[in-house]
Coordinates of C-alpha atoms in Angstrom, one line a residue:
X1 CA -92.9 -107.8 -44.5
X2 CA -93.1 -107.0 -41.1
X3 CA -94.3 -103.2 -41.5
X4 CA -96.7 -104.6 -43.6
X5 CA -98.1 -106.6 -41.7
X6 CA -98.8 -104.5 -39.0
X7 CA -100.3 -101.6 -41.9
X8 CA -102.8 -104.1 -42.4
X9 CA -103.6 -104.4 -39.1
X10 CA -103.7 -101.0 -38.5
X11 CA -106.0 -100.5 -41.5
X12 CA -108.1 -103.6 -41.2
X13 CA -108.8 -102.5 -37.1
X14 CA -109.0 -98.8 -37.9
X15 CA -112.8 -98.1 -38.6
X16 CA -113.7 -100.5 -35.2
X17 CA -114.5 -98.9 -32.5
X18 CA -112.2 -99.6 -29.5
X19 CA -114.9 -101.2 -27.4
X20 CA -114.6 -104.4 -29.3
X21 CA -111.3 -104.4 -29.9
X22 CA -110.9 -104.5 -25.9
X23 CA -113.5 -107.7 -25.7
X24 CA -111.2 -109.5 -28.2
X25 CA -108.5 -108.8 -25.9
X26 CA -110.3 -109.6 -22.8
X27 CA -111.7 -113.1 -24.0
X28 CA -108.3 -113.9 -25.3
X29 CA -106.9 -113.0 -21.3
X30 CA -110.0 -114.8 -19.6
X31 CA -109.9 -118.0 -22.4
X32 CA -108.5 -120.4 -19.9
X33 CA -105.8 -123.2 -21.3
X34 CA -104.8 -126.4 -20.5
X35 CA -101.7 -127.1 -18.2
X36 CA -98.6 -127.6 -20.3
X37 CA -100.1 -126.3 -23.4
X38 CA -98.8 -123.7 -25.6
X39 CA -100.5 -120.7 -25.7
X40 CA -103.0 -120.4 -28.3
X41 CA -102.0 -117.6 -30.2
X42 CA -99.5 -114.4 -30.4
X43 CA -101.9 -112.3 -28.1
X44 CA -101.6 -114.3 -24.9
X45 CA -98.2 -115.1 -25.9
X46 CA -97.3 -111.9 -25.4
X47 CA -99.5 -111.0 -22.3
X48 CA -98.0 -113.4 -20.5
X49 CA -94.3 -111.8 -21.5
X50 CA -95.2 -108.8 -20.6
X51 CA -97.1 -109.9 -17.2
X52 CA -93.3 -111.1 -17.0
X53 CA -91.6 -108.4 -17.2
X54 CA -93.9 -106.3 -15.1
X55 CA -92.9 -105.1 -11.8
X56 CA -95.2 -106.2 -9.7
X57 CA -95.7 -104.3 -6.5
X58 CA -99.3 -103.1 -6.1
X59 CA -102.2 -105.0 -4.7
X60 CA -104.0 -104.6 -8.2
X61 CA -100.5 -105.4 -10.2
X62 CA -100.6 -108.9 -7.9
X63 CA -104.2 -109.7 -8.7
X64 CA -103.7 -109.7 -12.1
X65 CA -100.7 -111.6 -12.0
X66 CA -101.9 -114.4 -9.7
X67 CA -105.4 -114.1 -12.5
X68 CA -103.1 -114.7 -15.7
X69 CA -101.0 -117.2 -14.0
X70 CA -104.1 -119.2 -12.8
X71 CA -105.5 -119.4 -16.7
X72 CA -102.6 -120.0 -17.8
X73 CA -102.5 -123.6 -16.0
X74 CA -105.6 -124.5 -17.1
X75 CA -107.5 -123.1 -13.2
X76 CA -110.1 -120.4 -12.5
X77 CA -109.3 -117.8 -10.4
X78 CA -112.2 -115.1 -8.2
X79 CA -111.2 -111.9 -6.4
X80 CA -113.1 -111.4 -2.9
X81 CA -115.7 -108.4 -2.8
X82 CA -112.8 -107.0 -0.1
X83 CA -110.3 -106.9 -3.2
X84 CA -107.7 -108.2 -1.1
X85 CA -108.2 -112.3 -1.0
X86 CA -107.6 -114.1 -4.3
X87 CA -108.9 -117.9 -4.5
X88 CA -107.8 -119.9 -7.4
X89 CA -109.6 -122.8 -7.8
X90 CA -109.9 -126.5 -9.3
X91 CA -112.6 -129.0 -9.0
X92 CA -110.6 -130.6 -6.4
X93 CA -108.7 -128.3 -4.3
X94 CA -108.0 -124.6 -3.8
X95 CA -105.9 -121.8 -3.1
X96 CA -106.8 -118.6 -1.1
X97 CA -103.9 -115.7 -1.0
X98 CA -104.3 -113.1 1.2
X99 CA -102.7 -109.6 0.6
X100 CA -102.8 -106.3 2.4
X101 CA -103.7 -103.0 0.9
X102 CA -100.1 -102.6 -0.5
X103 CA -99.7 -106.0 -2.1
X104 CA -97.5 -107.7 -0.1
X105 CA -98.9 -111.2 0.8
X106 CA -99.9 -111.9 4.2
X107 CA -100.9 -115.7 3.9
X108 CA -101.5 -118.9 1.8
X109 CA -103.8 -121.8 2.6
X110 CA -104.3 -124.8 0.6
X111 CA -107.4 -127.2 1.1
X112 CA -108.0 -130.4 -0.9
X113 CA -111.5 -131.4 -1.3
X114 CA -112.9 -132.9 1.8
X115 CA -110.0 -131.2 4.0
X116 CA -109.5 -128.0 6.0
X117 CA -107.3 -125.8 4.8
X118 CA -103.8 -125.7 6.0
X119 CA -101.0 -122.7 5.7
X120 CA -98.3 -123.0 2.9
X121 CA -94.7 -121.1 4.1
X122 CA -93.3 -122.6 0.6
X123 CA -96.1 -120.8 -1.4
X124 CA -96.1 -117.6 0.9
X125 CA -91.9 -117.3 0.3
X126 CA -92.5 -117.8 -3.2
X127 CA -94.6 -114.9 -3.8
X128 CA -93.1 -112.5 -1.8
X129 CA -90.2 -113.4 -3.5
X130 CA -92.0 -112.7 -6.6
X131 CA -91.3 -115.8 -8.0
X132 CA -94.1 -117.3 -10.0
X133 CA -92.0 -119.7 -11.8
X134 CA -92.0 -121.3 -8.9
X135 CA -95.3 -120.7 -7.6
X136 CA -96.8 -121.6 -11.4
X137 CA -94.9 -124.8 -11.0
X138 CA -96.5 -125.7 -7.8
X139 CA -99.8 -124.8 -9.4
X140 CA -98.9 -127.4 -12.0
X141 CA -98.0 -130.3 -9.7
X142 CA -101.2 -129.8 -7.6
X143 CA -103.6 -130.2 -10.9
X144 CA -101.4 -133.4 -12.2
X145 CA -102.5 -135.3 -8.5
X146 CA -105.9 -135.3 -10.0
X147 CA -105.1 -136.1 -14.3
X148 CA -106.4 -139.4 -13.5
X149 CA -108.8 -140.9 -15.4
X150 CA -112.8 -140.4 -14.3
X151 CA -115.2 -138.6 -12.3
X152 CA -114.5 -136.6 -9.5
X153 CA -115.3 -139.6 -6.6
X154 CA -112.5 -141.4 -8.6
X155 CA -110.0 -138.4 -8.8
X156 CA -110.7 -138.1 -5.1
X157 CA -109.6 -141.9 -4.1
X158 CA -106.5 -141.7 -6.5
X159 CA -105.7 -138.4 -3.9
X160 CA -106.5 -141.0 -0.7
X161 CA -104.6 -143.8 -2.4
X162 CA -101.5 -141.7 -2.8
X163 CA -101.7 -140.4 1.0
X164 CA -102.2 -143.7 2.1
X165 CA -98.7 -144.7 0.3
X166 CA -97.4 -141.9 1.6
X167 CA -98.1 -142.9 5.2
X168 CA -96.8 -145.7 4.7
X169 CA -93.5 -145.1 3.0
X170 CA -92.9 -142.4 6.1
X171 CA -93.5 -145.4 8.3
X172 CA -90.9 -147.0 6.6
X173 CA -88.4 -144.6 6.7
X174 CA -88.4 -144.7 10.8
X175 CA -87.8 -148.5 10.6
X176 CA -84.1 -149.3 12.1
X177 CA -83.6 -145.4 12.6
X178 CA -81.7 -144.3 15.7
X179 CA -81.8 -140.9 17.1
X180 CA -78.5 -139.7 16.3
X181 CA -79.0 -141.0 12.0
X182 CA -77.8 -138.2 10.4
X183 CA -79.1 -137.4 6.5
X184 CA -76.0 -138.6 4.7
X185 CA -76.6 -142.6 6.6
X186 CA -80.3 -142.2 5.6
X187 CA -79.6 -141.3 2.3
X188 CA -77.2 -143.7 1.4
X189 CA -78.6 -146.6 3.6
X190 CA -81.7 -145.8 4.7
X191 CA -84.7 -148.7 3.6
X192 CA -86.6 -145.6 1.6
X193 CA -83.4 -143.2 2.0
X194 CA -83.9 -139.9 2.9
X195 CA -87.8 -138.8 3.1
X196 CA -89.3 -135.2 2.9
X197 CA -93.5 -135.2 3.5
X198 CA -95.5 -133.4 1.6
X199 CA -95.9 -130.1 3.3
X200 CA -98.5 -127.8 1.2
X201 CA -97.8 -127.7 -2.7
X202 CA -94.7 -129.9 -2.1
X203 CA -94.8 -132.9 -3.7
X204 CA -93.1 -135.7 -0.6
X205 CA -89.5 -135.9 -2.0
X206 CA -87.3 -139.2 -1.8
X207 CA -83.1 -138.5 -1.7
X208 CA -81.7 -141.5 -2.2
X209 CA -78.1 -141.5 -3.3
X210 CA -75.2 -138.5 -3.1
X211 CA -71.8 -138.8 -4.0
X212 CA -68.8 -138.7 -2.0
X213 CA -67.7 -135.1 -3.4
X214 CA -70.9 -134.0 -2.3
X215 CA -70.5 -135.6 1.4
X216 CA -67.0 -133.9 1.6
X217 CA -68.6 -130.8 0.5
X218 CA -71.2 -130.8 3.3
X219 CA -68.4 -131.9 5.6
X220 CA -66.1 -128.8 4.6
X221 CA -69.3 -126.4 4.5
X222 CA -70.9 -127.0 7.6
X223 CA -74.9 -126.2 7.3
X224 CA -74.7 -125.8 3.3
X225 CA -76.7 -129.0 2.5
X226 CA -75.9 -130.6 -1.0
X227 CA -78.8 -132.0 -2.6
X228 CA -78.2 -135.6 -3.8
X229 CA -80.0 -137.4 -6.6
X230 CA -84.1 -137.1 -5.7
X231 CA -87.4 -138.5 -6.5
X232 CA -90.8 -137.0 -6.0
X233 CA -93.4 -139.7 -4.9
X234 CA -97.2 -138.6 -6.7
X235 CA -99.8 -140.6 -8.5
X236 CA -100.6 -140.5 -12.6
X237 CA -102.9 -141.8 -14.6
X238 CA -103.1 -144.4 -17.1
X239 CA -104.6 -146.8 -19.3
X240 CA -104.6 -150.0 -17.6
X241 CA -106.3 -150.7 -14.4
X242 CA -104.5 -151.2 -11.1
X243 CA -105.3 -152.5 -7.5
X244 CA -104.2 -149.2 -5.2
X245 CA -104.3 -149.0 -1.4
X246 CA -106.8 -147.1 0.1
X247 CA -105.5 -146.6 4.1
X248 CA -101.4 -147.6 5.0
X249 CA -100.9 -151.5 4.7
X250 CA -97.5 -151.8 6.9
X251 CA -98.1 -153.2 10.3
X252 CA -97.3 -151.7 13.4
X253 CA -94.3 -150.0 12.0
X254 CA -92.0 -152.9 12.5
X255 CA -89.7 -155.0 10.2
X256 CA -91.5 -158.6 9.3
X257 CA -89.2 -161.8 8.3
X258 CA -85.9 -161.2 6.7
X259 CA -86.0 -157.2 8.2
X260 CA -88.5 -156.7 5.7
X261 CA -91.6 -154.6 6.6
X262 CA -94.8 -156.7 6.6
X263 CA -98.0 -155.5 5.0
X264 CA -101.5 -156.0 5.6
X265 CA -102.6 -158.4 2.3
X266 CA -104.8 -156.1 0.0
X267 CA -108.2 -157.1 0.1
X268 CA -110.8 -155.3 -1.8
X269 CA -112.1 -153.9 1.4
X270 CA -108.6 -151.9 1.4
X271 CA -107.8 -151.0 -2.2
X272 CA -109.7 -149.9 -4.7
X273 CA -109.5 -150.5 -9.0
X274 CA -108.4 -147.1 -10.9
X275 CA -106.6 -146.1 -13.7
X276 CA -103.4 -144.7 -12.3
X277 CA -100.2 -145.9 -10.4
X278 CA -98.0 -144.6 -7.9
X279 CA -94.6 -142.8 -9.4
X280 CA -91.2 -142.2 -8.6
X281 CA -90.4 -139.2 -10.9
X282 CA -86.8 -138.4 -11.2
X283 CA -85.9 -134.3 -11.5
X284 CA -83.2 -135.0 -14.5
X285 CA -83.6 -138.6 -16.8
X286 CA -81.4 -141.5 -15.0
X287 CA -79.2 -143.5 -17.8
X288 CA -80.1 -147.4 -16.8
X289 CA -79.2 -150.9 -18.1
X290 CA -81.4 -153.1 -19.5
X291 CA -80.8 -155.3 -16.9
X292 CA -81.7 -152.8 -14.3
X293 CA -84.7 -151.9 -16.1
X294 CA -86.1 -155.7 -16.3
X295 CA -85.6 -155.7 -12.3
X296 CA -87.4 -152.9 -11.7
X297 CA -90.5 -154.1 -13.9
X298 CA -90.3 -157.8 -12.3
X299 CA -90.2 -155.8 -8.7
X300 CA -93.4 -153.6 -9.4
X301 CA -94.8 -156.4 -11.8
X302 CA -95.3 -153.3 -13.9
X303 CA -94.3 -154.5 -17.9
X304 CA -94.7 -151.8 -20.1
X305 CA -91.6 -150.3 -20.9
X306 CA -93.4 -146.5 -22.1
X307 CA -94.5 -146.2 -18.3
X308 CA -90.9 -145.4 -17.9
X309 CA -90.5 -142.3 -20.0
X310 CA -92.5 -139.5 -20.3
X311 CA -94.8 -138.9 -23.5
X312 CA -97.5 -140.6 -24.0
X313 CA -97.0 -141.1 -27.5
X314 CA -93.6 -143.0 -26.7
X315 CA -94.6 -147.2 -27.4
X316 CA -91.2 -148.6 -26.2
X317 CA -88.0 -147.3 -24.6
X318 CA -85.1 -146.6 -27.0
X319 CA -82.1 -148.8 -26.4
X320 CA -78.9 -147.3 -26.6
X321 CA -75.3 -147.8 -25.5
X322 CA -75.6 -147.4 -21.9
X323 CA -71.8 -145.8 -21.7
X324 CA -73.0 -143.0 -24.3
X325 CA -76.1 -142.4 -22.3
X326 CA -74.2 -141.7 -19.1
X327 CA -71.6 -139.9 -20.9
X328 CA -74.6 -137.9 -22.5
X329 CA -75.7 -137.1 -18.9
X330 CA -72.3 -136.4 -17.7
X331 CA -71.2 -134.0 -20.5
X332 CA -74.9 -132.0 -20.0
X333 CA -74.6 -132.1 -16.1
X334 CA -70.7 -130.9 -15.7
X335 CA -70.2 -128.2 -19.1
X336 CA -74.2 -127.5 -19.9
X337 CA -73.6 -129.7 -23.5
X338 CA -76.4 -131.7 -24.5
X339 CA -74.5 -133.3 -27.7
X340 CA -76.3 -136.3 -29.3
X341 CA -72.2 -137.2 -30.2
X342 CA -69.8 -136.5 -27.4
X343 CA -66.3 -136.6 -27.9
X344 CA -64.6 -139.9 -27.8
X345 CA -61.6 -138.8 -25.4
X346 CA -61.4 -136.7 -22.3
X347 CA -58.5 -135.1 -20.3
X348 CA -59.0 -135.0 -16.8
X349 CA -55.9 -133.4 -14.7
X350 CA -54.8 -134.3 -11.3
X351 CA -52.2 -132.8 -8.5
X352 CA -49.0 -134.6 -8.6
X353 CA -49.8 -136.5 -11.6
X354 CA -49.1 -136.4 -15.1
X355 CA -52.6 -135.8 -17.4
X356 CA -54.8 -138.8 -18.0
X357 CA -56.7 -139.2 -21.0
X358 CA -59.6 -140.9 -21.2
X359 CA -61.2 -143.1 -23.9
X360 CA -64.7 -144.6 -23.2
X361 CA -65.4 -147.4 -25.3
X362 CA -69.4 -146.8 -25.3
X363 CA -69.5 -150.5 -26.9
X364 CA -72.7 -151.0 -29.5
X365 CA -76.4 -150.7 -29.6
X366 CA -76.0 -155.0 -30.1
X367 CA -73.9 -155.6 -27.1
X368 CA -75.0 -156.7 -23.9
X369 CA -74.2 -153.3 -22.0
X370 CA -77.7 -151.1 -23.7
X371 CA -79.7 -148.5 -21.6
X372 CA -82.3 -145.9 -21.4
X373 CA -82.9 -142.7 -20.1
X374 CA -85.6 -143.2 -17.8
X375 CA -87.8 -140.3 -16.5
X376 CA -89.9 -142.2 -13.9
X377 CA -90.3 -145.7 -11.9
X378 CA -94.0 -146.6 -12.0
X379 CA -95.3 -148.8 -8.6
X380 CA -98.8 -150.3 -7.4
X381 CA -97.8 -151.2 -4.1
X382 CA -95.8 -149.4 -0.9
X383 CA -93.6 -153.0 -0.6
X384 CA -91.9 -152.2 -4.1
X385 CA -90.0 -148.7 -3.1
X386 CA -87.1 -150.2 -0.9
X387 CA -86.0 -152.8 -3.9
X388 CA -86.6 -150.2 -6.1
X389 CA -85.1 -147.6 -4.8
X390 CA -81.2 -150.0 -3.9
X391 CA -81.3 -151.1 -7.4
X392 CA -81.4 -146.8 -8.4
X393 CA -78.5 -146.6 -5.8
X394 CA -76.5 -148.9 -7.4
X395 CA -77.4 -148.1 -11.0
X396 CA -76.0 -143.7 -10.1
X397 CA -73.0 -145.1 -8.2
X398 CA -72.3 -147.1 -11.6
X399 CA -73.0 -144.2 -13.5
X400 CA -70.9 -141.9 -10.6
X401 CA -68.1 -143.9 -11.3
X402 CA -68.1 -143.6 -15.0
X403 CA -69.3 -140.0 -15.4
X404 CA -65.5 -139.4 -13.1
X405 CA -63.8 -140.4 -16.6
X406 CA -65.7 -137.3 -18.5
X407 CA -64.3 -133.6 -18.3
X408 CA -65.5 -130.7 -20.3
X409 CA -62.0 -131.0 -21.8
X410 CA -62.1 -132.3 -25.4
X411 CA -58.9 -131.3 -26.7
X412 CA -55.1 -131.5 -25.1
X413 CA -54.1 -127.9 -24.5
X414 CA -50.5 -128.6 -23.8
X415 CA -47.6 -130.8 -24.7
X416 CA -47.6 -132.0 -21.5
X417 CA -47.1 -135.8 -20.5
X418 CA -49.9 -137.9 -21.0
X419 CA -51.0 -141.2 -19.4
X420 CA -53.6 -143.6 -21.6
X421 CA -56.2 -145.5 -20.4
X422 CA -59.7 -147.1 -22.0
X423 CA -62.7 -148.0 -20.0
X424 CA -64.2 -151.0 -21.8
X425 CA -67.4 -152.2 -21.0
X426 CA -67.8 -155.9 -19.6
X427 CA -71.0 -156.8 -18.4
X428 CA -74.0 -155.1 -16.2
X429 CA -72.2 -153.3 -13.9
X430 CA -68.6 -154.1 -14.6
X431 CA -65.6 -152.9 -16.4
X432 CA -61.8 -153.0 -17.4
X433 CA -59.6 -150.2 -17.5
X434 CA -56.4 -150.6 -19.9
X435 CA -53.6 -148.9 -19.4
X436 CA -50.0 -148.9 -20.5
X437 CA -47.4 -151.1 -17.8
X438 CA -45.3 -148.3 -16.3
X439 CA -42.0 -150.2 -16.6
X440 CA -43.0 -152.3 -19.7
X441 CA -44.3 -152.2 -23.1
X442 CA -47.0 -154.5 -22.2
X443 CA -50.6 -153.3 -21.5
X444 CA -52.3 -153.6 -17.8
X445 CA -55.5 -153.8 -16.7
X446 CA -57.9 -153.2 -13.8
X447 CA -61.1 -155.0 -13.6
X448 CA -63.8 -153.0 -11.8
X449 CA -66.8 -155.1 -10.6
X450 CA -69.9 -152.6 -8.2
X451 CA -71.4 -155.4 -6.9
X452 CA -73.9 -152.8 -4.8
X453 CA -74.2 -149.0 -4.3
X454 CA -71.6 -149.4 -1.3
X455 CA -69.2 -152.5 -2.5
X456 CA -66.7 -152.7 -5.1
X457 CA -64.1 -154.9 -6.0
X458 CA -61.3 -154.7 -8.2
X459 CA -58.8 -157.2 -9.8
X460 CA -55.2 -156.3 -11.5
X461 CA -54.2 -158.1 -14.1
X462 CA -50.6 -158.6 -15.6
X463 CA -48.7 -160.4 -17.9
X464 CA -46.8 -162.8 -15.6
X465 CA -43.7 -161.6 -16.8
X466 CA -43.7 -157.9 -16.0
X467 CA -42.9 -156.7 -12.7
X468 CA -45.1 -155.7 -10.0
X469 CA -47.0 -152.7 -9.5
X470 CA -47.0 -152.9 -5.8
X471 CA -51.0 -152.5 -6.0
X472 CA -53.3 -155.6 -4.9
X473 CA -56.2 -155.9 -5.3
X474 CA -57.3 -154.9 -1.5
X475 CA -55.5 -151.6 -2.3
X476 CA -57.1 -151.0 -5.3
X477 CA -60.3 -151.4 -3.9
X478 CA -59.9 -149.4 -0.5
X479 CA -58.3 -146.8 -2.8
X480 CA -61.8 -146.9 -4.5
X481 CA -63.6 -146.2 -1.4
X482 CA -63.9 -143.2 1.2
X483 CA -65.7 -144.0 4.6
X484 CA -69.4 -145.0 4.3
X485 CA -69.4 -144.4 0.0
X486 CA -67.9 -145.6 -2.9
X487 CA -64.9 -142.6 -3.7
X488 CA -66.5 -143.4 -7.3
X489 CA -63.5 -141.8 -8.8
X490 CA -61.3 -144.0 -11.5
X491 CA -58.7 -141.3 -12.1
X492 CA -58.0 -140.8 -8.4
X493 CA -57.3 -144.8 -8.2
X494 CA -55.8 -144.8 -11.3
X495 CA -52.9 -142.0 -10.1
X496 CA -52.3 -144.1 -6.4
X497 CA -51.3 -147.1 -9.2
X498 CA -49.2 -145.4 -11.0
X499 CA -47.5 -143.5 -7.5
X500 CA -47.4 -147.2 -6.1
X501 CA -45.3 -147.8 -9.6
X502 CA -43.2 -145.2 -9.6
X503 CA -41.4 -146.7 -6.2
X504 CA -41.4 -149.9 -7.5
X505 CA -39.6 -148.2 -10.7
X506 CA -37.1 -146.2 -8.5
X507 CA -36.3 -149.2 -6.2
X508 CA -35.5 -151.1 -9.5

C-alpha cells in the first residue's frame, strides 16, 4: 500500500512543473504553528526530522535552523541584510543571535518589551552546543510569560507583576541568612529555600527539599552539586480574575511579627485586576494528600482544584490512593516504569542483613489516606510561598520515606532468608510498620509519625509479654535521622532493630 501510494503521488505531481511544487513546500516551512502544537501535517513533520538530523555547521545551515525552530513555536524569525544576525521575534520580546562568517555564534541578547537588551550565557552555551532542545525549550517558556489573557498593555503588566513577585521572593530569601549559609541549610530550611533569579531565558528556580542520599552524595563528591526537588516561579493565565502586585510589597527586607516578613497592604494603587496567577510549577508531578492539598488552597485562598494539574480540560483532580501514587512515582523515578499497577511487594537488600521484603498496603480510594499528582501550586500573593513551600517539604520527606520501601526488584531471586514487614497507612502523614517479633511468634510494630520535613517520631509497640527489643523509641527515632535531615530510610531503621535484637537474642 505503501508503493502505491507514493505511484500516485508521483503520477498525480508528475505533469506540474517544479516551481509550484517548491511554493507548496515553502508555505508549508514558512506556515508558522502554535507553541505545543502538533505539526500540521507529514511535510513539516518531516522537515523538522530532518532539520534534526542535519549537521549543522555553516552560517546558512544555522539560519535555517534557528528559522524552522522559531515557526515551529508559534514566533517570526528575520535575517539581517549582513546575513549574520538572526532576530526572532514575538509581540513582546525578542531574540537577536549573532554569528560569524563560519556559523559559530558569537552572542545572544534578550530584550522584553520596554527593556534594553541584556546578554544570555545560557542561550549562547546552548547553541554552540548545538542543542536546540534546549534552546527550543527556552523559546517556549519565554512565549508562555505572555499566554495571559488580553491585549498587549495587559500581557505587559502580568510580565511587571511577575517581576515584582520575583523581587520580592529574592528579598525573602536574604531574611535570617548569614554569610557562611551554605545551599544544603537554604534548601532545607531556608523561608523560600534555595532561590536562582531569572537570568535571561531562565525561568527564577526555587530548590526546596533534597534528600539525605543526595547531601551525602555532595559531601563524598566535593563540587558535584545534586539537584534536589525544584520549582520554577512564572505567571499563567486563567479564567477568573485576580488582584496581582504591581512593584515588591515586603518592607524593608525585614521579618514582621512572629519572624514573618511584613507586606505593604495591596491597594489598588499597587496591584492591578488580570486574568492570571502566579505558579509554582514542579519539573516531575508531586504525589500529595488531600489534606495537604486543602492547606495549600486555604494558604493561597485559591479553590479550584484543576488549577493544580495541567490541562485545561481537567474539571477536578482525581483522587487516588496516595501510597500507589508515590509508589507510581517511585517505581518511574528509580527503574524508568511508569505502570498504572505496580507490584504489591518489593525486595530491598542491605549489608549485614538478611533481605527485607516489602508489602505496601496502598489502602483504598475510600480511606482517609487519598492523593493527587499535582503538576503546579497556583498563588496571588508573595506572603503565600514560605507556607506553601514547608507544607511541599514535608509532603517529599513523607513521600522520601516511603518511596525507600520500593526497589526495582519485583521478584525474590534467591532462597535466601527473608525478613517481612507491611507499611500500613494510618492517617495524613503517619504510618505502622508490622513485622514479625524476632524471638516470638507474635507480630511487632513501629509507628512512624513526620510531624514536619525535619521531625519524626516513632513508637514500638509489643505485646507485653514478649521480650524486649532493646530499641526505644529515642533510638528509633535518631536512627531515623542523619544530621540536619530526616535519613528517610525505613529499611535502614528497620535492620538497627533487628541488630539491636539479635543481642538481646544472644544474651538470652
Amino acid at each position: 500500500s505503501t508503493n502505491a501510494l507514493i505511484e500516485r503521488l508521483r503520477l498525480k505531481y508528475q505533469q506540474k512543473p517544479w516551481t509550484e511544487t517548491l511554493k507548496l513546500v515553502h508555505f508549508c516551512i514558512d506556515k508558522p504553528r502554535p507553541v505545543n502544537n502538533a505539526p500540521d501535517g507529514p511535510l513539516p513533520s518531516c522537515m523538522e526530522k530532518i532539520q534534526k538530523a542535519l549537521n549543522v555547521k555553516s552560517l546558512f545551515s544555522v539560519m535555517n535552523r534557528l528559522e524552522s525552530l522559531s515557526k515551529q513555536k508559534g514566533l517570526n524569525a528575520h535575517i539581517s541584510p549582513s546575513g549574520t544576525a538572526c532576530y526572532i521575534t514575538s509581540n513582546m520580546f525578542y531574540i537577536e543571535v549573532q554569528l560569524e562568517k563560519d556559523g559559530k555564534v558569537m552572542d545572544v541578547q534578550l530584550a522584553h518589551l520596554g527593556e534594553s537588551p541584556v546578554v544570555c550565557d545560557d542561550l549562547v552555551q546552548y547553541l554552540r552546543m548545538k542543542n536546540y532542545d534546549a534552546f527550543g525549550k527556552i523559546l517556549e517558556d519565554l512565549s508562555n510569560l505572555y499566554k495571559t489573557p488580553g491585549n498587549s498593555e495587559m500581557k505587559a503588566k502580568g510580565y511587571l507583576a511577575l517581576q515584582a513577585l520575583e523581587k520580592d521572593l529574592y528579598s525573602m530569601s536574604l531574611l535570617d541568612r548569614t554569610q557562611d549559609v551554605n545551599r544544603i541549610t537554604e534548601v532545607l530550611h531556608g523561608k523560600v529555600g534555595h532561590l536562582v533569579p531569572r537570568i535571561g531565558g531562565m525561568p527564577m528556580n526555587i530548590e526546596f527539599y533534597i534528600s539525605p542520599y543526595q547531601v551525602l552524595e555532595e559531601e563524598l563528591n566535593p563540587g558535584a552539586q545534586v539537584c534536589g526537588t525544584k520549582a520554577i516561579v512564572t505567571v499563567e493565565g486563567t479564567d477568573t480574575l485576580h488582584k496581582l502586585p504591581l512593584s515588591p510589597l515586603l518592607v524593608d527586607s525585614q521579618a514582621g511579627e512572629d519572624s514573618n516578613p511584613a507586606f505593604l497592604p495591596l491597594t489598588d494603587g499597587l496591584s492591578v485586576d488580570l486574568l492570571a496567577f502566579f505558579v509554582l510549577k514542579f519539573y516531575q508531578p508531586i504525589p500529595m494528600s488531600s489534606s495537604s492539598i486543602e492547606e495549600i488552597q486555604r494558604l493561597t485562598g485559591i479553590k479550584k482544584k484543576n488549577h493544580l494539574v495541567s490541562g485545561i480540560q481537567v474539571t477536578a483532580l482525581k483522587l487516588a490512593p496516595l501510597y500507589e501514587l508515590i509508589i507510581h512515582c517511585a517505581l518511574k523515578e528509580k527503574c524508568g516504569e511508569d505502570s498504572s499497577t505496580p507490584m504489591p511487594c518489593f525486595f530491598v537488600s542491605l549489608t549485614d542483613c538478611p533481605k527485607h521484603c516489602y508489602f505496601i498496603n496502598k489502602g483504598s480510594e475510600k480511606s482517609d489516606v487519598t492523593g493527587a499528582l499535582v503538576n503546579k501550586i497556583p498563588f496571588s500573593h508573595p506572603k503565600c510561598v514560605p507556607g506553601v513551600i514547608e507544607i511541599l517539604r514535608h509532603q517529599v520527606a513523607f513521600n522520601t520515606l516511603i518511596s525507600s520501601c520500593v526497589s526495582e526488584k519485583h521478584i525474590n531471586e534467591d532462597d535466601s532468608e527473608l525478613l517481612y514487614f507491611e507499611v500500613v497507612p494510618h492517617k495524613n502523614t503517619s504510618f505502622s510498620v508490622f513485622f514479625p517479633h524476632p524471638v516470638k511468634e507474635n507480630l511487632a510494630s513501629v509507628i512512624i509519625d513526620v510531624t514536619t520535613s525535619r521531625e519524626v517520631q516513632c513508637h514500638l509497640h509489643l505485646n507485653p509479654q514478649d521480650p524486649s527489643l532493646n530499641s526505644s523509641d529515642d533510638f528509633i527515632t535518631r536512627a531515623m535521622k542523619r544530621q540536619v535531615v530526616l535519613l528517610c530510610n525505613i529499611p535502614v531503621v528497620m535492620r538497627a532493630i533487628f541488630r539491636n535484637a539479635a543481642k538481646v537474642k544472644a544474651e538470652s
